[in-house]
mmCIF file of C-alpha atoms in Angstrom:
data_model
loop_
_atom_site.group_PDB
_atom_site.id
_atom_site.type_symbol
_atom_site.label_atom_id
_atom_site.label_comp_id
_atom_site.label_asym_id
_atom_site.label_seq_id
_atom_site.Cartn_x
_atom_site.Cartn_y
_atom_site.Cartn_z
ATOM 1 C CA MET M 474 89.069 7.687 64.888
ATOM 2 C CA LYS M 475 90.551 10.436 65.696
ATOM 3 C CA ALA M 476 88.884 11.421 68.556
ATOM 4 C CA VAL M 477 90.272 8.157 70.460
ATOM 5 C CA THR M 478 93.634 9.032 69.369
ATOM 6 C CA GLY M 479 92.758 12.555 70.974
ATOM 7 C CA LEU M 480 91.666 10.726 73.839
ATOM 8 C CA GLY M 481 94.948 8.689 74.204
ATOM 9 C CA TRP M 482 96.989 11.690 73.644
ATOM 10 C CA GLY M 483 95.144 13.861 76.925
ATOM 11 C CA ALA M 484 95.850 10.505 79.490
ATOM 12 C CA LEU M 485 99.255 10.261 77.859
ATOM 13 C CA ILE M 486 100.279 13.499 78.624
ATOM 14 C CA LEU M 487 97.737 13.029 81.813
ATOM 15 C CA THR M 488 99.303 10.088 82.713
ATOM 16 C CA LEU M 489 103.722 11.589 82.685
ATOM 17 C CA ALA M 490 101.880 14.730 84.790
ATOM 18 C CA LEU M 491 100.561 13.320 87.836
ATOM 19 C CA ALA M 492 103.782 10.124 87.412
ATOM 20 C CA PRO M 493 105.959 11.889 90.086
ATOM 21 C CA LEU M 494 102.964 11.913 92.543
ATOM 22 C CA LEU M 495 102.281 8.859 91.684
ATOM 23 C CA ALA M 496 105.291 7.290 92.338
ATOM 24 C CA VAL M 497 105.361 9.762 95.447
ATOM 25 C CA ASP M 498 102.419 7.524 95.960
ATOM 26 C CA LEU M 499 103.632 4.464 96.504
ATOM 27 C CA ILE M 500 107.044 4.426 97.714
ATOM 28 C CA LEU M 501 104.651 5.886 100.949
ATOM 29 C CA ILE M 502 102.189 2.822 100.267
ATOM 30 C CA TYR M 503 106.045 1.004 100.028
ATOM 31 C CA LEU M 504 107.659 1.836 102.898
ATOM 32 C CA LEU M 505 105.094 2.317 104.989
ATOM 33 C CA GLU M 506 102.719 -0.609 104.318
ATOM 34 C CA ASP M 507 104.176 -3.902 106.687
ATOM 35 C CA THR M 508 102.104 -6.351 103.855
ATOM 36 C CA PRO M 509 102.520 -6.809 99.881
ATOM 37 C CA PHE M 510 100.335 -4.307 98.249
ATOM 38 C CA ARG M 511 98.840 -5.336 94.750
ATOM 39 C CA ILE M 512 100.008 -2.824 92.785
ATOM 40 C CA LEU M 513 97.295 -3.410 89.950
ATOM 41 C CA SER M 514 94.118 -1.605 92.014
ATOM 42 C CA THR M 515 96.497 0.030 94.586
ATOM 43 C CA LEU M 516 97.097 2.191 91.424
ATOM 44 C CA ALA M 517 93.129 1.455 90.905
ATOM 45 C CA MET M 518 92.638 3.516 93.828
ATOM 46 C CA LEU M 519 94.887 6.384 93.479
ATOM 47 C CA GLY M 520 93.904 7.034 90.205
ATOM 48 C CA CYS M 521 90.371 7.332 91.581
ATOM 49 C CA PHE M 522 91.471 9.451 94.120
ATOM 50 C CA TYR M 523 93.392 11.666 92.314
ATOM 51 C CA LEU M 524 90.716 11.825 89.497
ATOM 52 C CA LEU M 525 87.619 12.649 92.911
ATOM 53 C CA SER M 526 90.567 14.410 94.366
ATOM 54 C CA THR M 527 91.125 17.272 91.379
ATOM 55 C CA ILE M 528 87.129 17.673 90.844
ATOM 56 C CA LEU M 529 86.671 17.966 95.045
ATOM 57 C CA SER M 530 89.539 20.557 94.486
ATOM 58 C CA LEU M 531 88.143 22.748 91.141
ATOM 59 C CA PHE M 532 84.752 22.827 93.345
ATOM 60 C CA VAL M 533 86.802 24.597 96.407
ATOM 61 C CA ASP M 534 88.894 26.858 93.655
ATOM 62 C CA ALA M 535 85.943 28.250 92.852
ATOM 63 C CA LEU M 536 84.050 28.791 95.811
ATOM 64 C CA THR M 537 86.891 30.356 97.105
ATOM 65 C CA GLY M 538 87.106 32.648 94.085
ATOM 66 C CA THR M 539 83.303 33.486 94.410
ATOM 67 C CA LEU M 540 84.243 34.384 98.210
ATOM 68 C CA ARG M 541 86.673 36.666 96.670
ATOM 69 C CA SER M 542 84.647 38.570 93.945
ATOM 70 C CA PHE M 543 81.592 38.865 96.353
ATOM 71 C CA VAL M 544 83.398 39.893 99.988
ATOM 72 C CA HIS M 545 86.223 41.902 97.360
ATOM 73 C CA ALA M 546 88.321 40.783 100.298
ATOM 74 C CA ASN M 547 91.790 39.240 100.178
ATOM 75 C CA VAL M 548 91.032 35.381 101.883
ATOM 76 C CA PRO M 549 94.090 33.782 102.663
ATOM 77 C CA ARG M 550 95.520 30.947 100.548
ATOM 78 C CA LEU M 551 96.173 29.392 103.996
ATOM 79 C CA LEU M 552 92.704 28.782 103.705
ATOM 80 C CA ASP M 553 93.172 26.781 100.135
ATOM 81 C CA THR M 554 96.119 25.166 101.633
ATOM 82 C CA ILE M 555 93.152 23.895 104.259
ATOM 83 C CA LEU M 556 90.432 23.191 102.342
ATOM 84 C CA HIS M 557 92.680 21.267 99.696
ATOM 85 C CA GLY M 558 94.151 18.703 102.642
ATOM 86 C CA THR M 559 90.541 18.716 103.980
ATOM 87 C CA VAL M 560 89.864 17.703 100.124
ATOM 88 C CA SER M 561 92.116 15.246 99.849
ATOM 89 C CA GLY M 562 91.621 13.325 103.065
ATOM 90 C CA ILE M 563 87.762 13.272 102.496
ATOM 91 C CA SER M 564 88.634 11.612 98.948
ATOM 92 C CA LEU M 565 90.153 9.565 99.982
ATOM 93 C CA TYR M 566 88.400 8.060 102.686
ATOM 94 C CA VAL M 567 85.914 7.606 100.055
ATOM 95 C CA VAL M 568 88.029 5.970 98.002
ATOM 96 C CA LEU M 569 89.671 3.362 100.274
ATOM 97 C CA THR M 570 85.620 2.919 101.270
ATOM 98 C CA HIS M 571 84.933 1.802 97.746
ATOM 99 C CA PHE M 572 87.927 -1.100 97.951
ATOM 100 C CA PRO M 573 87.557 -2.616 100.988
ATOM 101 C CA SER M 574 90.868 -5.470 99.481
ATOM 102 C CA ILE M 575 93.273 -2.736 100.170
ATOM 103 C CA ASP M 576 94.171 -2.134 103.772
ATOM 104 C CA ILE M 577 96.062 1.274 104.425
ATOM 105 C CA SER M 578 96.706 2.433 107.838
ATOM 106 C CA THR M 579 96.024 5.771 109.198
ATOM 107 C CA LEU M 580 99.326 6.556 109.542
ATOM 108 C CA THR M 581 100.191 5.877 105.461
ATOM 109 C CA VAL M 582 96.610 7.785 105.471
ATOM 110 C CA MET M 583 97.556 10.794 107.113
ATOM 111 C CA ALA M 584 101.511 11.136 104.949
ATOM 112 C CA ILE M 585 99.297 10.933 101.378
ATOM 113 C CA VAL M 586 97.512 13.683 102.364
ATOM 114 C CA PHE M 587 99.723 15.241 103.951
ATOM 115 C CA VAL M 588 101.775 14.940 100.301
ATOM 116 C CA HIS M 589 98.721 16.225 98.457
ATOM 117 C CA LEU M 590 99.369 19.266 100.583
ATOM 118 C CA LEU M 591 101.848 20.153 100.439
ATOM 119 C CA GLY M 592 101.324 19.713 96.573
ATOM 120 C CA ALA M 593 98.384 22.054 97.418
ATOM 121 C CA SER M 594 100.588 24.516 99.256
ATOM 122 C CA CYS M 595 103.530 24.952 96.669
ATOM 123 C CA TRP M 596 101.122 24.688 93.486
ATOM 124 C CA LEU M 597 98.827 27.672 95.486
ATOM 125 C CA ASN M 598 101.446 29.803 96.211
ATOM 126 C CA ARG M 599 103.135 29.794 92.358
ATOM 127 C CA GLU M 600 99.825 31.284 91.389
ATOM 128 C CA SER M 601 99.754 33.791 93.951
ATOM 129 C CA SER M 602 103.422 35.019 93.019
ATOM 130 C CA LYS M 603 101.921 35.104 89.088
ATOM 131 C CA GLU M 604 99.408 37.450 90.344
ATOM 132 C CA LYS M 605 101.760 39.755 92.658
ATOM 133 C CA THR M 606 104.269 40.549 89.999
ATOM 134 C CA PRO M 607 103.541 43.540 87.616
ATOM 135 C CA LEU M 608 102.972 42.886 84.221
ATOM 136 C CA GLU M 609 106.188 44.637 81.959
ATOM 137 C CA LEU M 610 106.077 47.952 80.714
ATOM 138 C CA ASP M 611 105.893 48.355 77.266
ATOM 139 C CA SER M 612 107.787 51.039 75.374
ATOM 140 C CA ILE M 613 104.937 53.242 75.172
ATOM 141 C CA ASP M 614 104.643 53.492 78.926
ATOM 142 C CA GLN M 615 108.093 53.932 79.416
ATOM 143 C CA GLN M 616 108.549 56.727 77.158
ATOM 144 C CA ILE M 617 105.964 57.873 79.839
ATOM 145 C CA ILE M 618 107.692 57.512 82.901
ATOM 146 C CA HIS M 619 110.815 59.497 81.525
ATOM 147 C CA LEU M 620 108.732 61.851 79.691
ATOM 148 C CA LEU M 621 106.960 62.583 83.503
ATOM 149 C CA ARG M 622 109.979 63.488 85.549
ATOM 150 C CA THR M 623 110.569 66.117 83.473
ATOM 151 C CA GLU M 624 108.101 67.471 81.986
ATOM 152 C CA THR M 625 104.291 68.374 83.401
ATOM 153 C CA ILE M 626 101.314 65.438 82.436
ATOM 154 C CA VAL M 627 99.462 68.267 79.517
ATOM 155 C CA SER M 628 102.366 68.333 77.684
ATOM 156 C CA CYS M 629 103.984 64.997 78.614
ATOM 157 C CA VAL M 630 100.880 63.855 76.295
ATOM 158 C CA GLU M 631 100.975 65.709 74.152
ATOM 159 C CA ARG M 632 104.524 64.418 72.910
ATOM 160 C CA ILE M 633 103.209 60.908 73.259
ATOM 161 C CA GLN M 634 100.208 61.774 70.491
ATOM 162 C CA HIS M 635 102.293 63.152 69.194
ATOM 163 C CA ASP M 636 104.914 60.253 68.401
ATOM 164 C CA TYR M 637 101.859 57.824 68.553
ATOM 165 C CA PRO M 638 99.227 59.493 65.608
ATOM 166 C CA ASP M 639 97.560 56.439 65.759
ATOM 167 C CA LEU M 640 96.818 55.964 69.569
ATOM 168 C CA PRO M 641 93.669 56.801 71.489
ATOM 169 C CA LYS M 642 94.262 60.609 73.011
ATOM 170 C CA ARG M 643 91.997 58.380 75.412
ATOM 171 C CA ASP M 644 94.473 55.183 75.664
ATOM 172 C CA VAL M 645 96.994 57.975 75.753
ATOM 173 C CA LEU M 646 95.076 60.137 79.170
ATOM 174 C CA LYS M 647 94.516 56.243 81.157
ATOM 175 C CA ARG M 648 98.457 55.679 80.772
ATOM 176 C CA VAL M 649 99.405 59.697 81.692
ATOM 177 C CA LYS M 650 97.494 59.282 84.818
ATOM 178 C CA ARG M 651 98.177 55.403 86.008
ATOM 179 C CA ILE M 652 101.479 56.148 85.702
ATOM 180 C CA SER M 653 101.555 59.462 87.577
ATOM 181 C CA GLN M 654 99.560 57.767 89.721
ATOM 182 C CA SER M 655 101.823 54.656 89.868
ATOM 183 C CA ASN M 656 105.029 56.284 90.230
ATOM 184 C CA LYS M 657 103.866 59.326 92.214
ATOM 185 C CA VAL M 658 105.326 61.638 90.025
ATOM 186 C CA THR M 659 105.012 65.187 90.305
ATOM 187 C CA GLU M 660 104.419 67.828 87.418
ATOM 188 C CA PRO M 661 108.155 69.399 87.334
ATOM 189 C CA PHE M 662 108.367 72.871 89.889
ATOM 190 C CA HIS M 663 108.729 75.588 87.324
ATOM 191 C CA GLY M 664 110.111 79.232 89.526
ATOM 192 C CA ARG M 665 107.239 82.265 89.529
#
């Protein structure tokens, strides 16, 4: 009984998450189609479309992620966007062949695919901006940056070890090395 309740909550959350996209698609169909449409069969068709498109999009994301990791090259996000648009178009075409009672014009299909392409592009841009934002520096890293401005790397390591005795020396060395290389901090010049 609890599994059914959990599935009910999951379905409700998924419905609320997809409600704006569903509303946009219904408005597009309403505005671009001259003939009246059955709301329940259209909702069923759109639900199947979202399900198939999501499954295929997960496959495409896995494929491009694997490609990125094996090639060690930066695959452009434009390729991801094009692949997601292609997946949306194919998914909508497949679903429409299984719902012969729903007759949607090519213009409406293109508009729906464009909206999904735009949504995928915004989602991918948001994901890539998350990847590009650097992690916040903790207090130890900030102290290392401050110390490297006035002290040598060796004395900086010694001071951090003194201030944080529980921190292993290897971790301190890695932090100091990473920060000194990323900030290109050079050791201060001490006269001869």
